[in-house]
Short mmCIF file of C-alpha atoms and ligand atoms in Angstrom, two decimals:
data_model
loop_
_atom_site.label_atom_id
_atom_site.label_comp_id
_atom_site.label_asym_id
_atom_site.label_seq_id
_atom_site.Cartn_x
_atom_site.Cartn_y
_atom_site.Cartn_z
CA UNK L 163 14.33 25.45 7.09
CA UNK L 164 12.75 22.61 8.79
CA UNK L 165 15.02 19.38 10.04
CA UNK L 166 14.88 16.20 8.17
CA UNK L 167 13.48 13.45 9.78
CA UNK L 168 15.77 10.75 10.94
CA UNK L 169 15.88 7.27 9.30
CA UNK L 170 16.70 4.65 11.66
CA UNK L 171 16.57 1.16 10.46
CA UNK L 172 16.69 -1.60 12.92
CA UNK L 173 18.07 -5.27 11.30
CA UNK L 174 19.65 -8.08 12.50
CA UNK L 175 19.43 -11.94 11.46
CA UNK L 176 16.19 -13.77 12.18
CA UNK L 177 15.70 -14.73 15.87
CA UNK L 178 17.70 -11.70 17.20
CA UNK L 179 14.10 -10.04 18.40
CA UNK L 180 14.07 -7.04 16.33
CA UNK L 181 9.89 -7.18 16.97
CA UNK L 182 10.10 -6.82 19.93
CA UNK L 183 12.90 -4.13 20.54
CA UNK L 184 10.88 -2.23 17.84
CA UNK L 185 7.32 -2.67 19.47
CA UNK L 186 8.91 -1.38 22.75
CA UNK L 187 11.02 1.49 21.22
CA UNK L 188 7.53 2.75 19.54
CA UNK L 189 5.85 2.55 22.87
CA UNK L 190 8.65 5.03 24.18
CA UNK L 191 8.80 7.15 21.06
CA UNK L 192 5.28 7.65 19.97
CA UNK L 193 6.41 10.25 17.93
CA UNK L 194 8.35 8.22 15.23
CA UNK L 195 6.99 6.76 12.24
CA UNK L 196 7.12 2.74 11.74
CA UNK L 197 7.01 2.18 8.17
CA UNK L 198 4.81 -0.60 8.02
CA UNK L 199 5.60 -3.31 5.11
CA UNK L 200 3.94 -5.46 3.18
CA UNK L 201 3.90 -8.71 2.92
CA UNK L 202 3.00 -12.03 0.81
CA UNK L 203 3.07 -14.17 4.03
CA UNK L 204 -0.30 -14.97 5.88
CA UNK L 205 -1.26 -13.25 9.02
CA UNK L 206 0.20 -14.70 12.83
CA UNK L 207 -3.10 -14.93 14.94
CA UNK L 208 -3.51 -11.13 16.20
CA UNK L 209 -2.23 -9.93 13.24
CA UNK L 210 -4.43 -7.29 12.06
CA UNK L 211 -3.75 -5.66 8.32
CA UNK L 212 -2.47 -2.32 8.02
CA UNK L 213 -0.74 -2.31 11.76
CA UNK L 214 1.97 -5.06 11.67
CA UNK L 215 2.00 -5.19 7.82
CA UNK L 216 -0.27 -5.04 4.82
CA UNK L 217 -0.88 -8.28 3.89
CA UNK L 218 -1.23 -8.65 0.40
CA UNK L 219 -1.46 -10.93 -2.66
CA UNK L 220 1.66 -12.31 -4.70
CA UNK L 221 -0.19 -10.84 -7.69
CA UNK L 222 -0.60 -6.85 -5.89
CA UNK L 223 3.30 -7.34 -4.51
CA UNK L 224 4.52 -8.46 -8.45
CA UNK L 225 2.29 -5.36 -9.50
CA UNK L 226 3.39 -2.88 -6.70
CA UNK L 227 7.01 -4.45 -7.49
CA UNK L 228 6.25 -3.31 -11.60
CA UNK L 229 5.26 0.51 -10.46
CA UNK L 230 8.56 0.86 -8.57
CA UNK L 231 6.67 1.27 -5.67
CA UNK L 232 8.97 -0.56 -2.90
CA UNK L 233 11.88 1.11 -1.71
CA UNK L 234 13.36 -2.10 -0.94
CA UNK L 235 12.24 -5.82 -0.77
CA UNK L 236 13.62 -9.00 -0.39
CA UNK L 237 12.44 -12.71 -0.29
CA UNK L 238 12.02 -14.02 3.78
CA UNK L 239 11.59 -17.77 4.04
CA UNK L 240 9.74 -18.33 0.76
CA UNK L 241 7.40 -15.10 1.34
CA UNK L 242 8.19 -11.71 -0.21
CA UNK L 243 7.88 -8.62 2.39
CA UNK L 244 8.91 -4.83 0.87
CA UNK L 245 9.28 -1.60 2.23
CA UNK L 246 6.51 1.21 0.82
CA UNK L 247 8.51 3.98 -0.20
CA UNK L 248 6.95 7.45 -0.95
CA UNK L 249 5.62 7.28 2.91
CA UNK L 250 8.71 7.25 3.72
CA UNK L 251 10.73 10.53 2.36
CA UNK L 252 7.21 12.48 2.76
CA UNK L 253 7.46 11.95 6.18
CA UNK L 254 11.12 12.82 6.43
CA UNK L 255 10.28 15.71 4.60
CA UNK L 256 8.12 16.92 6.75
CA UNK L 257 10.62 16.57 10.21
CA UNK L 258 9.19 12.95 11.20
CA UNK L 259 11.57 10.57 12.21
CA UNK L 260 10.97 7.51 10.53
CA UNK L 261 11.64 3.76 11.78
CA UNK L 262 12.46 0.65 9.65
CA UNK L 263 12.50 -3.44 10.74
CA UNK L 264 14.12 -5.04 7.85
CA UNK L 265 16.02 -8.15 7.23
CA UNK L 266 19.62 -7.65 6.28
CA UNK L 267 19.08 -8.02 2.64
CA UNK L 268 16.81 -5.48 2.31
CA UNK L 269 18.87 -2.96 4.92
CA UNK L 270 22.03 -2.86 2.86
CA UNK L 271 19.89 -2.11 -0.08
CA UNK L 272 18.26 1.24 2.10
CA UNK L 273 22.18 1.60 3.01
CA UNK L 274 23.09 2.40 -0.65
CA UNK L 275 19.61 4.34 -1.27
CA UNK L 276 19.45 6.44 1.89
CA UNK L 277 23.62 7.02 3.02
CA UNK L 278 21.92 9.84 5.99
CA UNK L 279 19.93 6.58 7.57
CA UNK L 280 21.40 5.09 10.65
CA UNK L 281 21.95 1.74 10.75
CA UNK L 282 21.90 -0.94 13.83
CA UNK L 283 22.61 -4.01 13.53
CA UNK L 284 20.84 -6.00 16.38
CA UNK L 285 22.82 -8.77 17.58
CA UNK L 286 21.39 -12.15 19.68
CA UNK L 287 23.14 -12.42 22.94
CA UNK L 288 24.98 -15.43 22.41
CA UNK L 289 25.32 -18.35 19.56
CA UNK L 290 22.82 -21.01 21.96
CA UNK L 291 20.51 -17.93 22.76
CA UNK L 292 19.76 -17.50 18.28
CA UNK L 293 19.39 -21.48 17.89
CA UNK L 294 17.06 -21.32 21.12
CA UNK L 295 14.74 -18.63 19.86
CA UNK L 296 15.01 -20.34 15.75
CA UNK L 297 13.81 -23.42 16.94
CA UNK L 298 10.85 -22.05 19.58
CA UNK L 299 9.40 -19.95 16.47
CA UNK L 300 8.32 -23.21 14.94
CA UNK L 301 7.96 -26.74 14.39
CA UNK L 302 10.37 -27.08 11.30
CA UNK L 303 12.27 -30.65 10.54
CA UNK L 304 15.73 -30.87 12.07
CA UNK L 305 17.06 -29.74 8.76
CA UNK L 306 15.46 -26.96 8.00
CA UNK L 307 16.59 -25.54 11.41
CA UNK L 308 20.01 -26.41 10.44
CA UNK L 309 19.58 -24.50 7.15
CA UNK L 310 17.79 -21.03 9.40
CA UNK L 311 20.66 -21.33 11.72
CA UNK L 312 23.45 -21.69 8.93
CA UNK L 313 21.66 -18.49 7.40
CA UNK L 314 21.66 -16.72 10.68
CA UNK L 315 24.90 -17.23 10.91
CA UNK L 316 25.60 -15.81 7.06
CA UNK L 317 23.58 -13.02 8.37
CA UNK L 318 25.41 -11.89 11.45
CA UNK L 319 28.83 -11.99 9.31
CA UNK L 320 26.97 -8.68 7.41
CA UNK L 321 26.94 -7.27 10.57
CA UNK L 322 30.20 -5.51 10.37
CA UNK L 323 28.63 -3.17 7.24
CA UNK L 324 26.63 -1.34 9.50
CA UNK L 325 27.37 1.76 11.86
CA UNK L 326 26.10 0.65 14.76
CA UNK L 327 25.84 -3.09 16.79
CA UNK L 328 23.41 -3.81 19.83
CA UNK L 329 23.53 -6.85 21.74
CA UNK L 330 19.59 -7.57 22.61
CA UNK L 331 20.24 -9.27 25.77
CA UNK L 332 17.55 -7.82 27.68
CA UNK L 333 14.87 -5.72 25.81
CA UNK L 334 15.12 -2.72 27.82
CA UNK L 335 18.65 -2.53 27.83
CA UNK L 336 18.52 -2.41 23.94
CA UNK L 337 15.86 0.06 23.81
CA UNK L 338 17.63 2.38 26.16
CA UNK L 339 21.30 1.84 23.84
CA UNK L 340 18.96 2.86 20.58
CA UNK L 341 17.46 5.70 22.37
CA UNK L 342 20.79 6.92 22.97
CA UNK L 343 22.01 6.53 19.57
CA UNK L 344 19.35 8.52 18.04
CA UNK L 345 19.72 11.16 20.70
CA UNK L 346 23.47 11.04 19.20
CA UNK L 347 22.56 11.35 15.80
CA UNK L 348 20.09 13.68 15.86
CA UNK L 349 23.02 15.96 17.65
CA UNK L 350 25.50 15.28 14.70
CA UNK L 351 26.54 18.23 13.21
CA UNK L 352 26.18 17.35 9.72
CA UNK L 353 22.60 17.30 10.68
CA UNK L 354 22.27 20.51 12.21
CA UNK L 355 24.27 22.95 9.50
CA UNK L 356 21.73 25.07 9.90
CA UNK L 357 21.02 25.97 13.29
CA UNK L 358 24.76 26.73 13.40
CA UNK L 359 24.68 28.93 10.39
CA UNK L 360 22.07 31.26 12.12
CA UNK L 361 25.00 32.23 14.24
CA UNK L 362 27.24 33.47 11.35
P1 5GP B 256 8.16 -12.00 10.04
O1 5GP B 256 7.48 -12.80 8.98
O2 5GP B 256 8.67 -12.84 11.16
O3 5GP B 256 7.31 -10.84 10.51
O4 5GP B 256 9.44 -11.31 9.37
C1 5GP B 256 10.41 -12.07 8.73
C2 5GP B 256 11.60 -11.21 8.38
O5 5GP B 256 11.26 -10.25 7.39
C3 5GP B 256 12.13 -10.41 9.57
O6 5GP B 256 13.55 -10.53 9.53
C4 5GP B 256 11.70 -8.99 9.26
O7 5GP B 256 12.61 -8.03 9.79
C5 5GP B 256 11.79 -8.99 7.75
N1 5GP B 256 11.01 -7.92 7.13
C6 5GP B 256 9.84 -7.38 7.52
N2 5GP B 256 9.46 -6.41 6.67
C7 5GP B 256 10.42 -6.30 5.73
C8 5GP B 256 10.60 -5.46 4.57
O8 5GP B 256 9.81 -4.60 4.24
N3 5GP B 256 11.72 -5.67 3.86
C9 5GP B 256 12.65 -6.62 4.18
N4 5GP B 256 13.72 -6.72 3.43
N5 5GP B 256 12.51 -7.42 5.24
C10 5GP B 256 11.41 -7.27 6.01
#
């Protein structure tokens, strides 16, 4: 019988760099599948549709929202961003490992869906390092920073729900820890029943 895919999903408060660690963990394993969401906000410059996210309408997400077609979503900073879902299980299904960036609402929602997905919880290196990288992402009043960092904070307390925690201190050292934890998984043997029953 063919192996189900894993279904990793990296989260972590906003400002932790979960882009980034993704971006580079694709580059090393070209083989995985990056669910790719969609999204009510508008496009970053570079941005193209269909690659970082499908960037869509309030009107198609409320309509995509009434066919059930999101396996998760949540609201991000005024903008709604959800996760696609029969992509998702067809590619498991077919022995693809599949990778998801999601914001910690939305990951303990795939927590209760999906209990075989492995969960990392991507954690900034230090408490000045998160308010550094909230306030170089934009040019918000003093108290709406105040109000991101407060959340972050809320965030990171959520933390302790998930199975496993990465400090992103360098990007390559966080790659290299989520490399090995999928090598782990993939070795567990509730995942590989099978191949051991062959034996018998
Ligand atoms: P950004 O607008 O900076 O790309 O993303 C904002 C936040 O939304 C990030 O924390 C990102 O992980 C999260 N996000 C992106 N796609 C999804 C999704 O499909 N579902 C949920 N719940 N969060 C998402």
């Amino acid at each position: 019988m063919m192996k189900k895919g894993l279904l990793t999903v990296i989260s972590g408060a906003s400002g932790t760099g979960k882009g980034t660690v993704c971006k580079k963990l694709l580059a090393e394993l070209p083989e995985m599948f990056y669910s790719i969401s969609a999204t009510t906000r508008q496009p970053r410059t570079g941005e193209v549709d269909g690659k970082e996210y499908f960037f869509i309408s309030v009107e198609q997400f409320k309509s995509w929202l009434a066919e059930e077609k999101f396996l998760e979503y949540a609201e991000v900073y005024g903008n709604f961003y959800g996760t696609p879902a029969h992509k998702i299980e067809e590619r498991r299904n077919s022995g693809v490992d599949v990778l998801l960036e999601i914001d910690v609402q939305g990951a303990l929602k795939v927590m209760d869906k999906c209990p075989d997905g492995v969960y990392i919880f991507l954690l900034p290196p230090s408490f000045d390092e998160l308010c550094n990288r909230i306030k170089n992402r934009g040019t918000e009043t003093p108290d709406v920073l105040q109000r991101r960092i407060e959340s972050a904070k809320n965030e990171i307390a959520l933390g302790k729900k998930y199975q496993y925690v990465v400090v992103n201190d360098t990007v390559d050292a966080a790659v290299a820890k989520i490399k090995a934890i999928i090598t782990a998984e993939r070795c567990k043997v509730s995942r590989n029943l099978d191949e051991i029953d062959i034996f018998s």
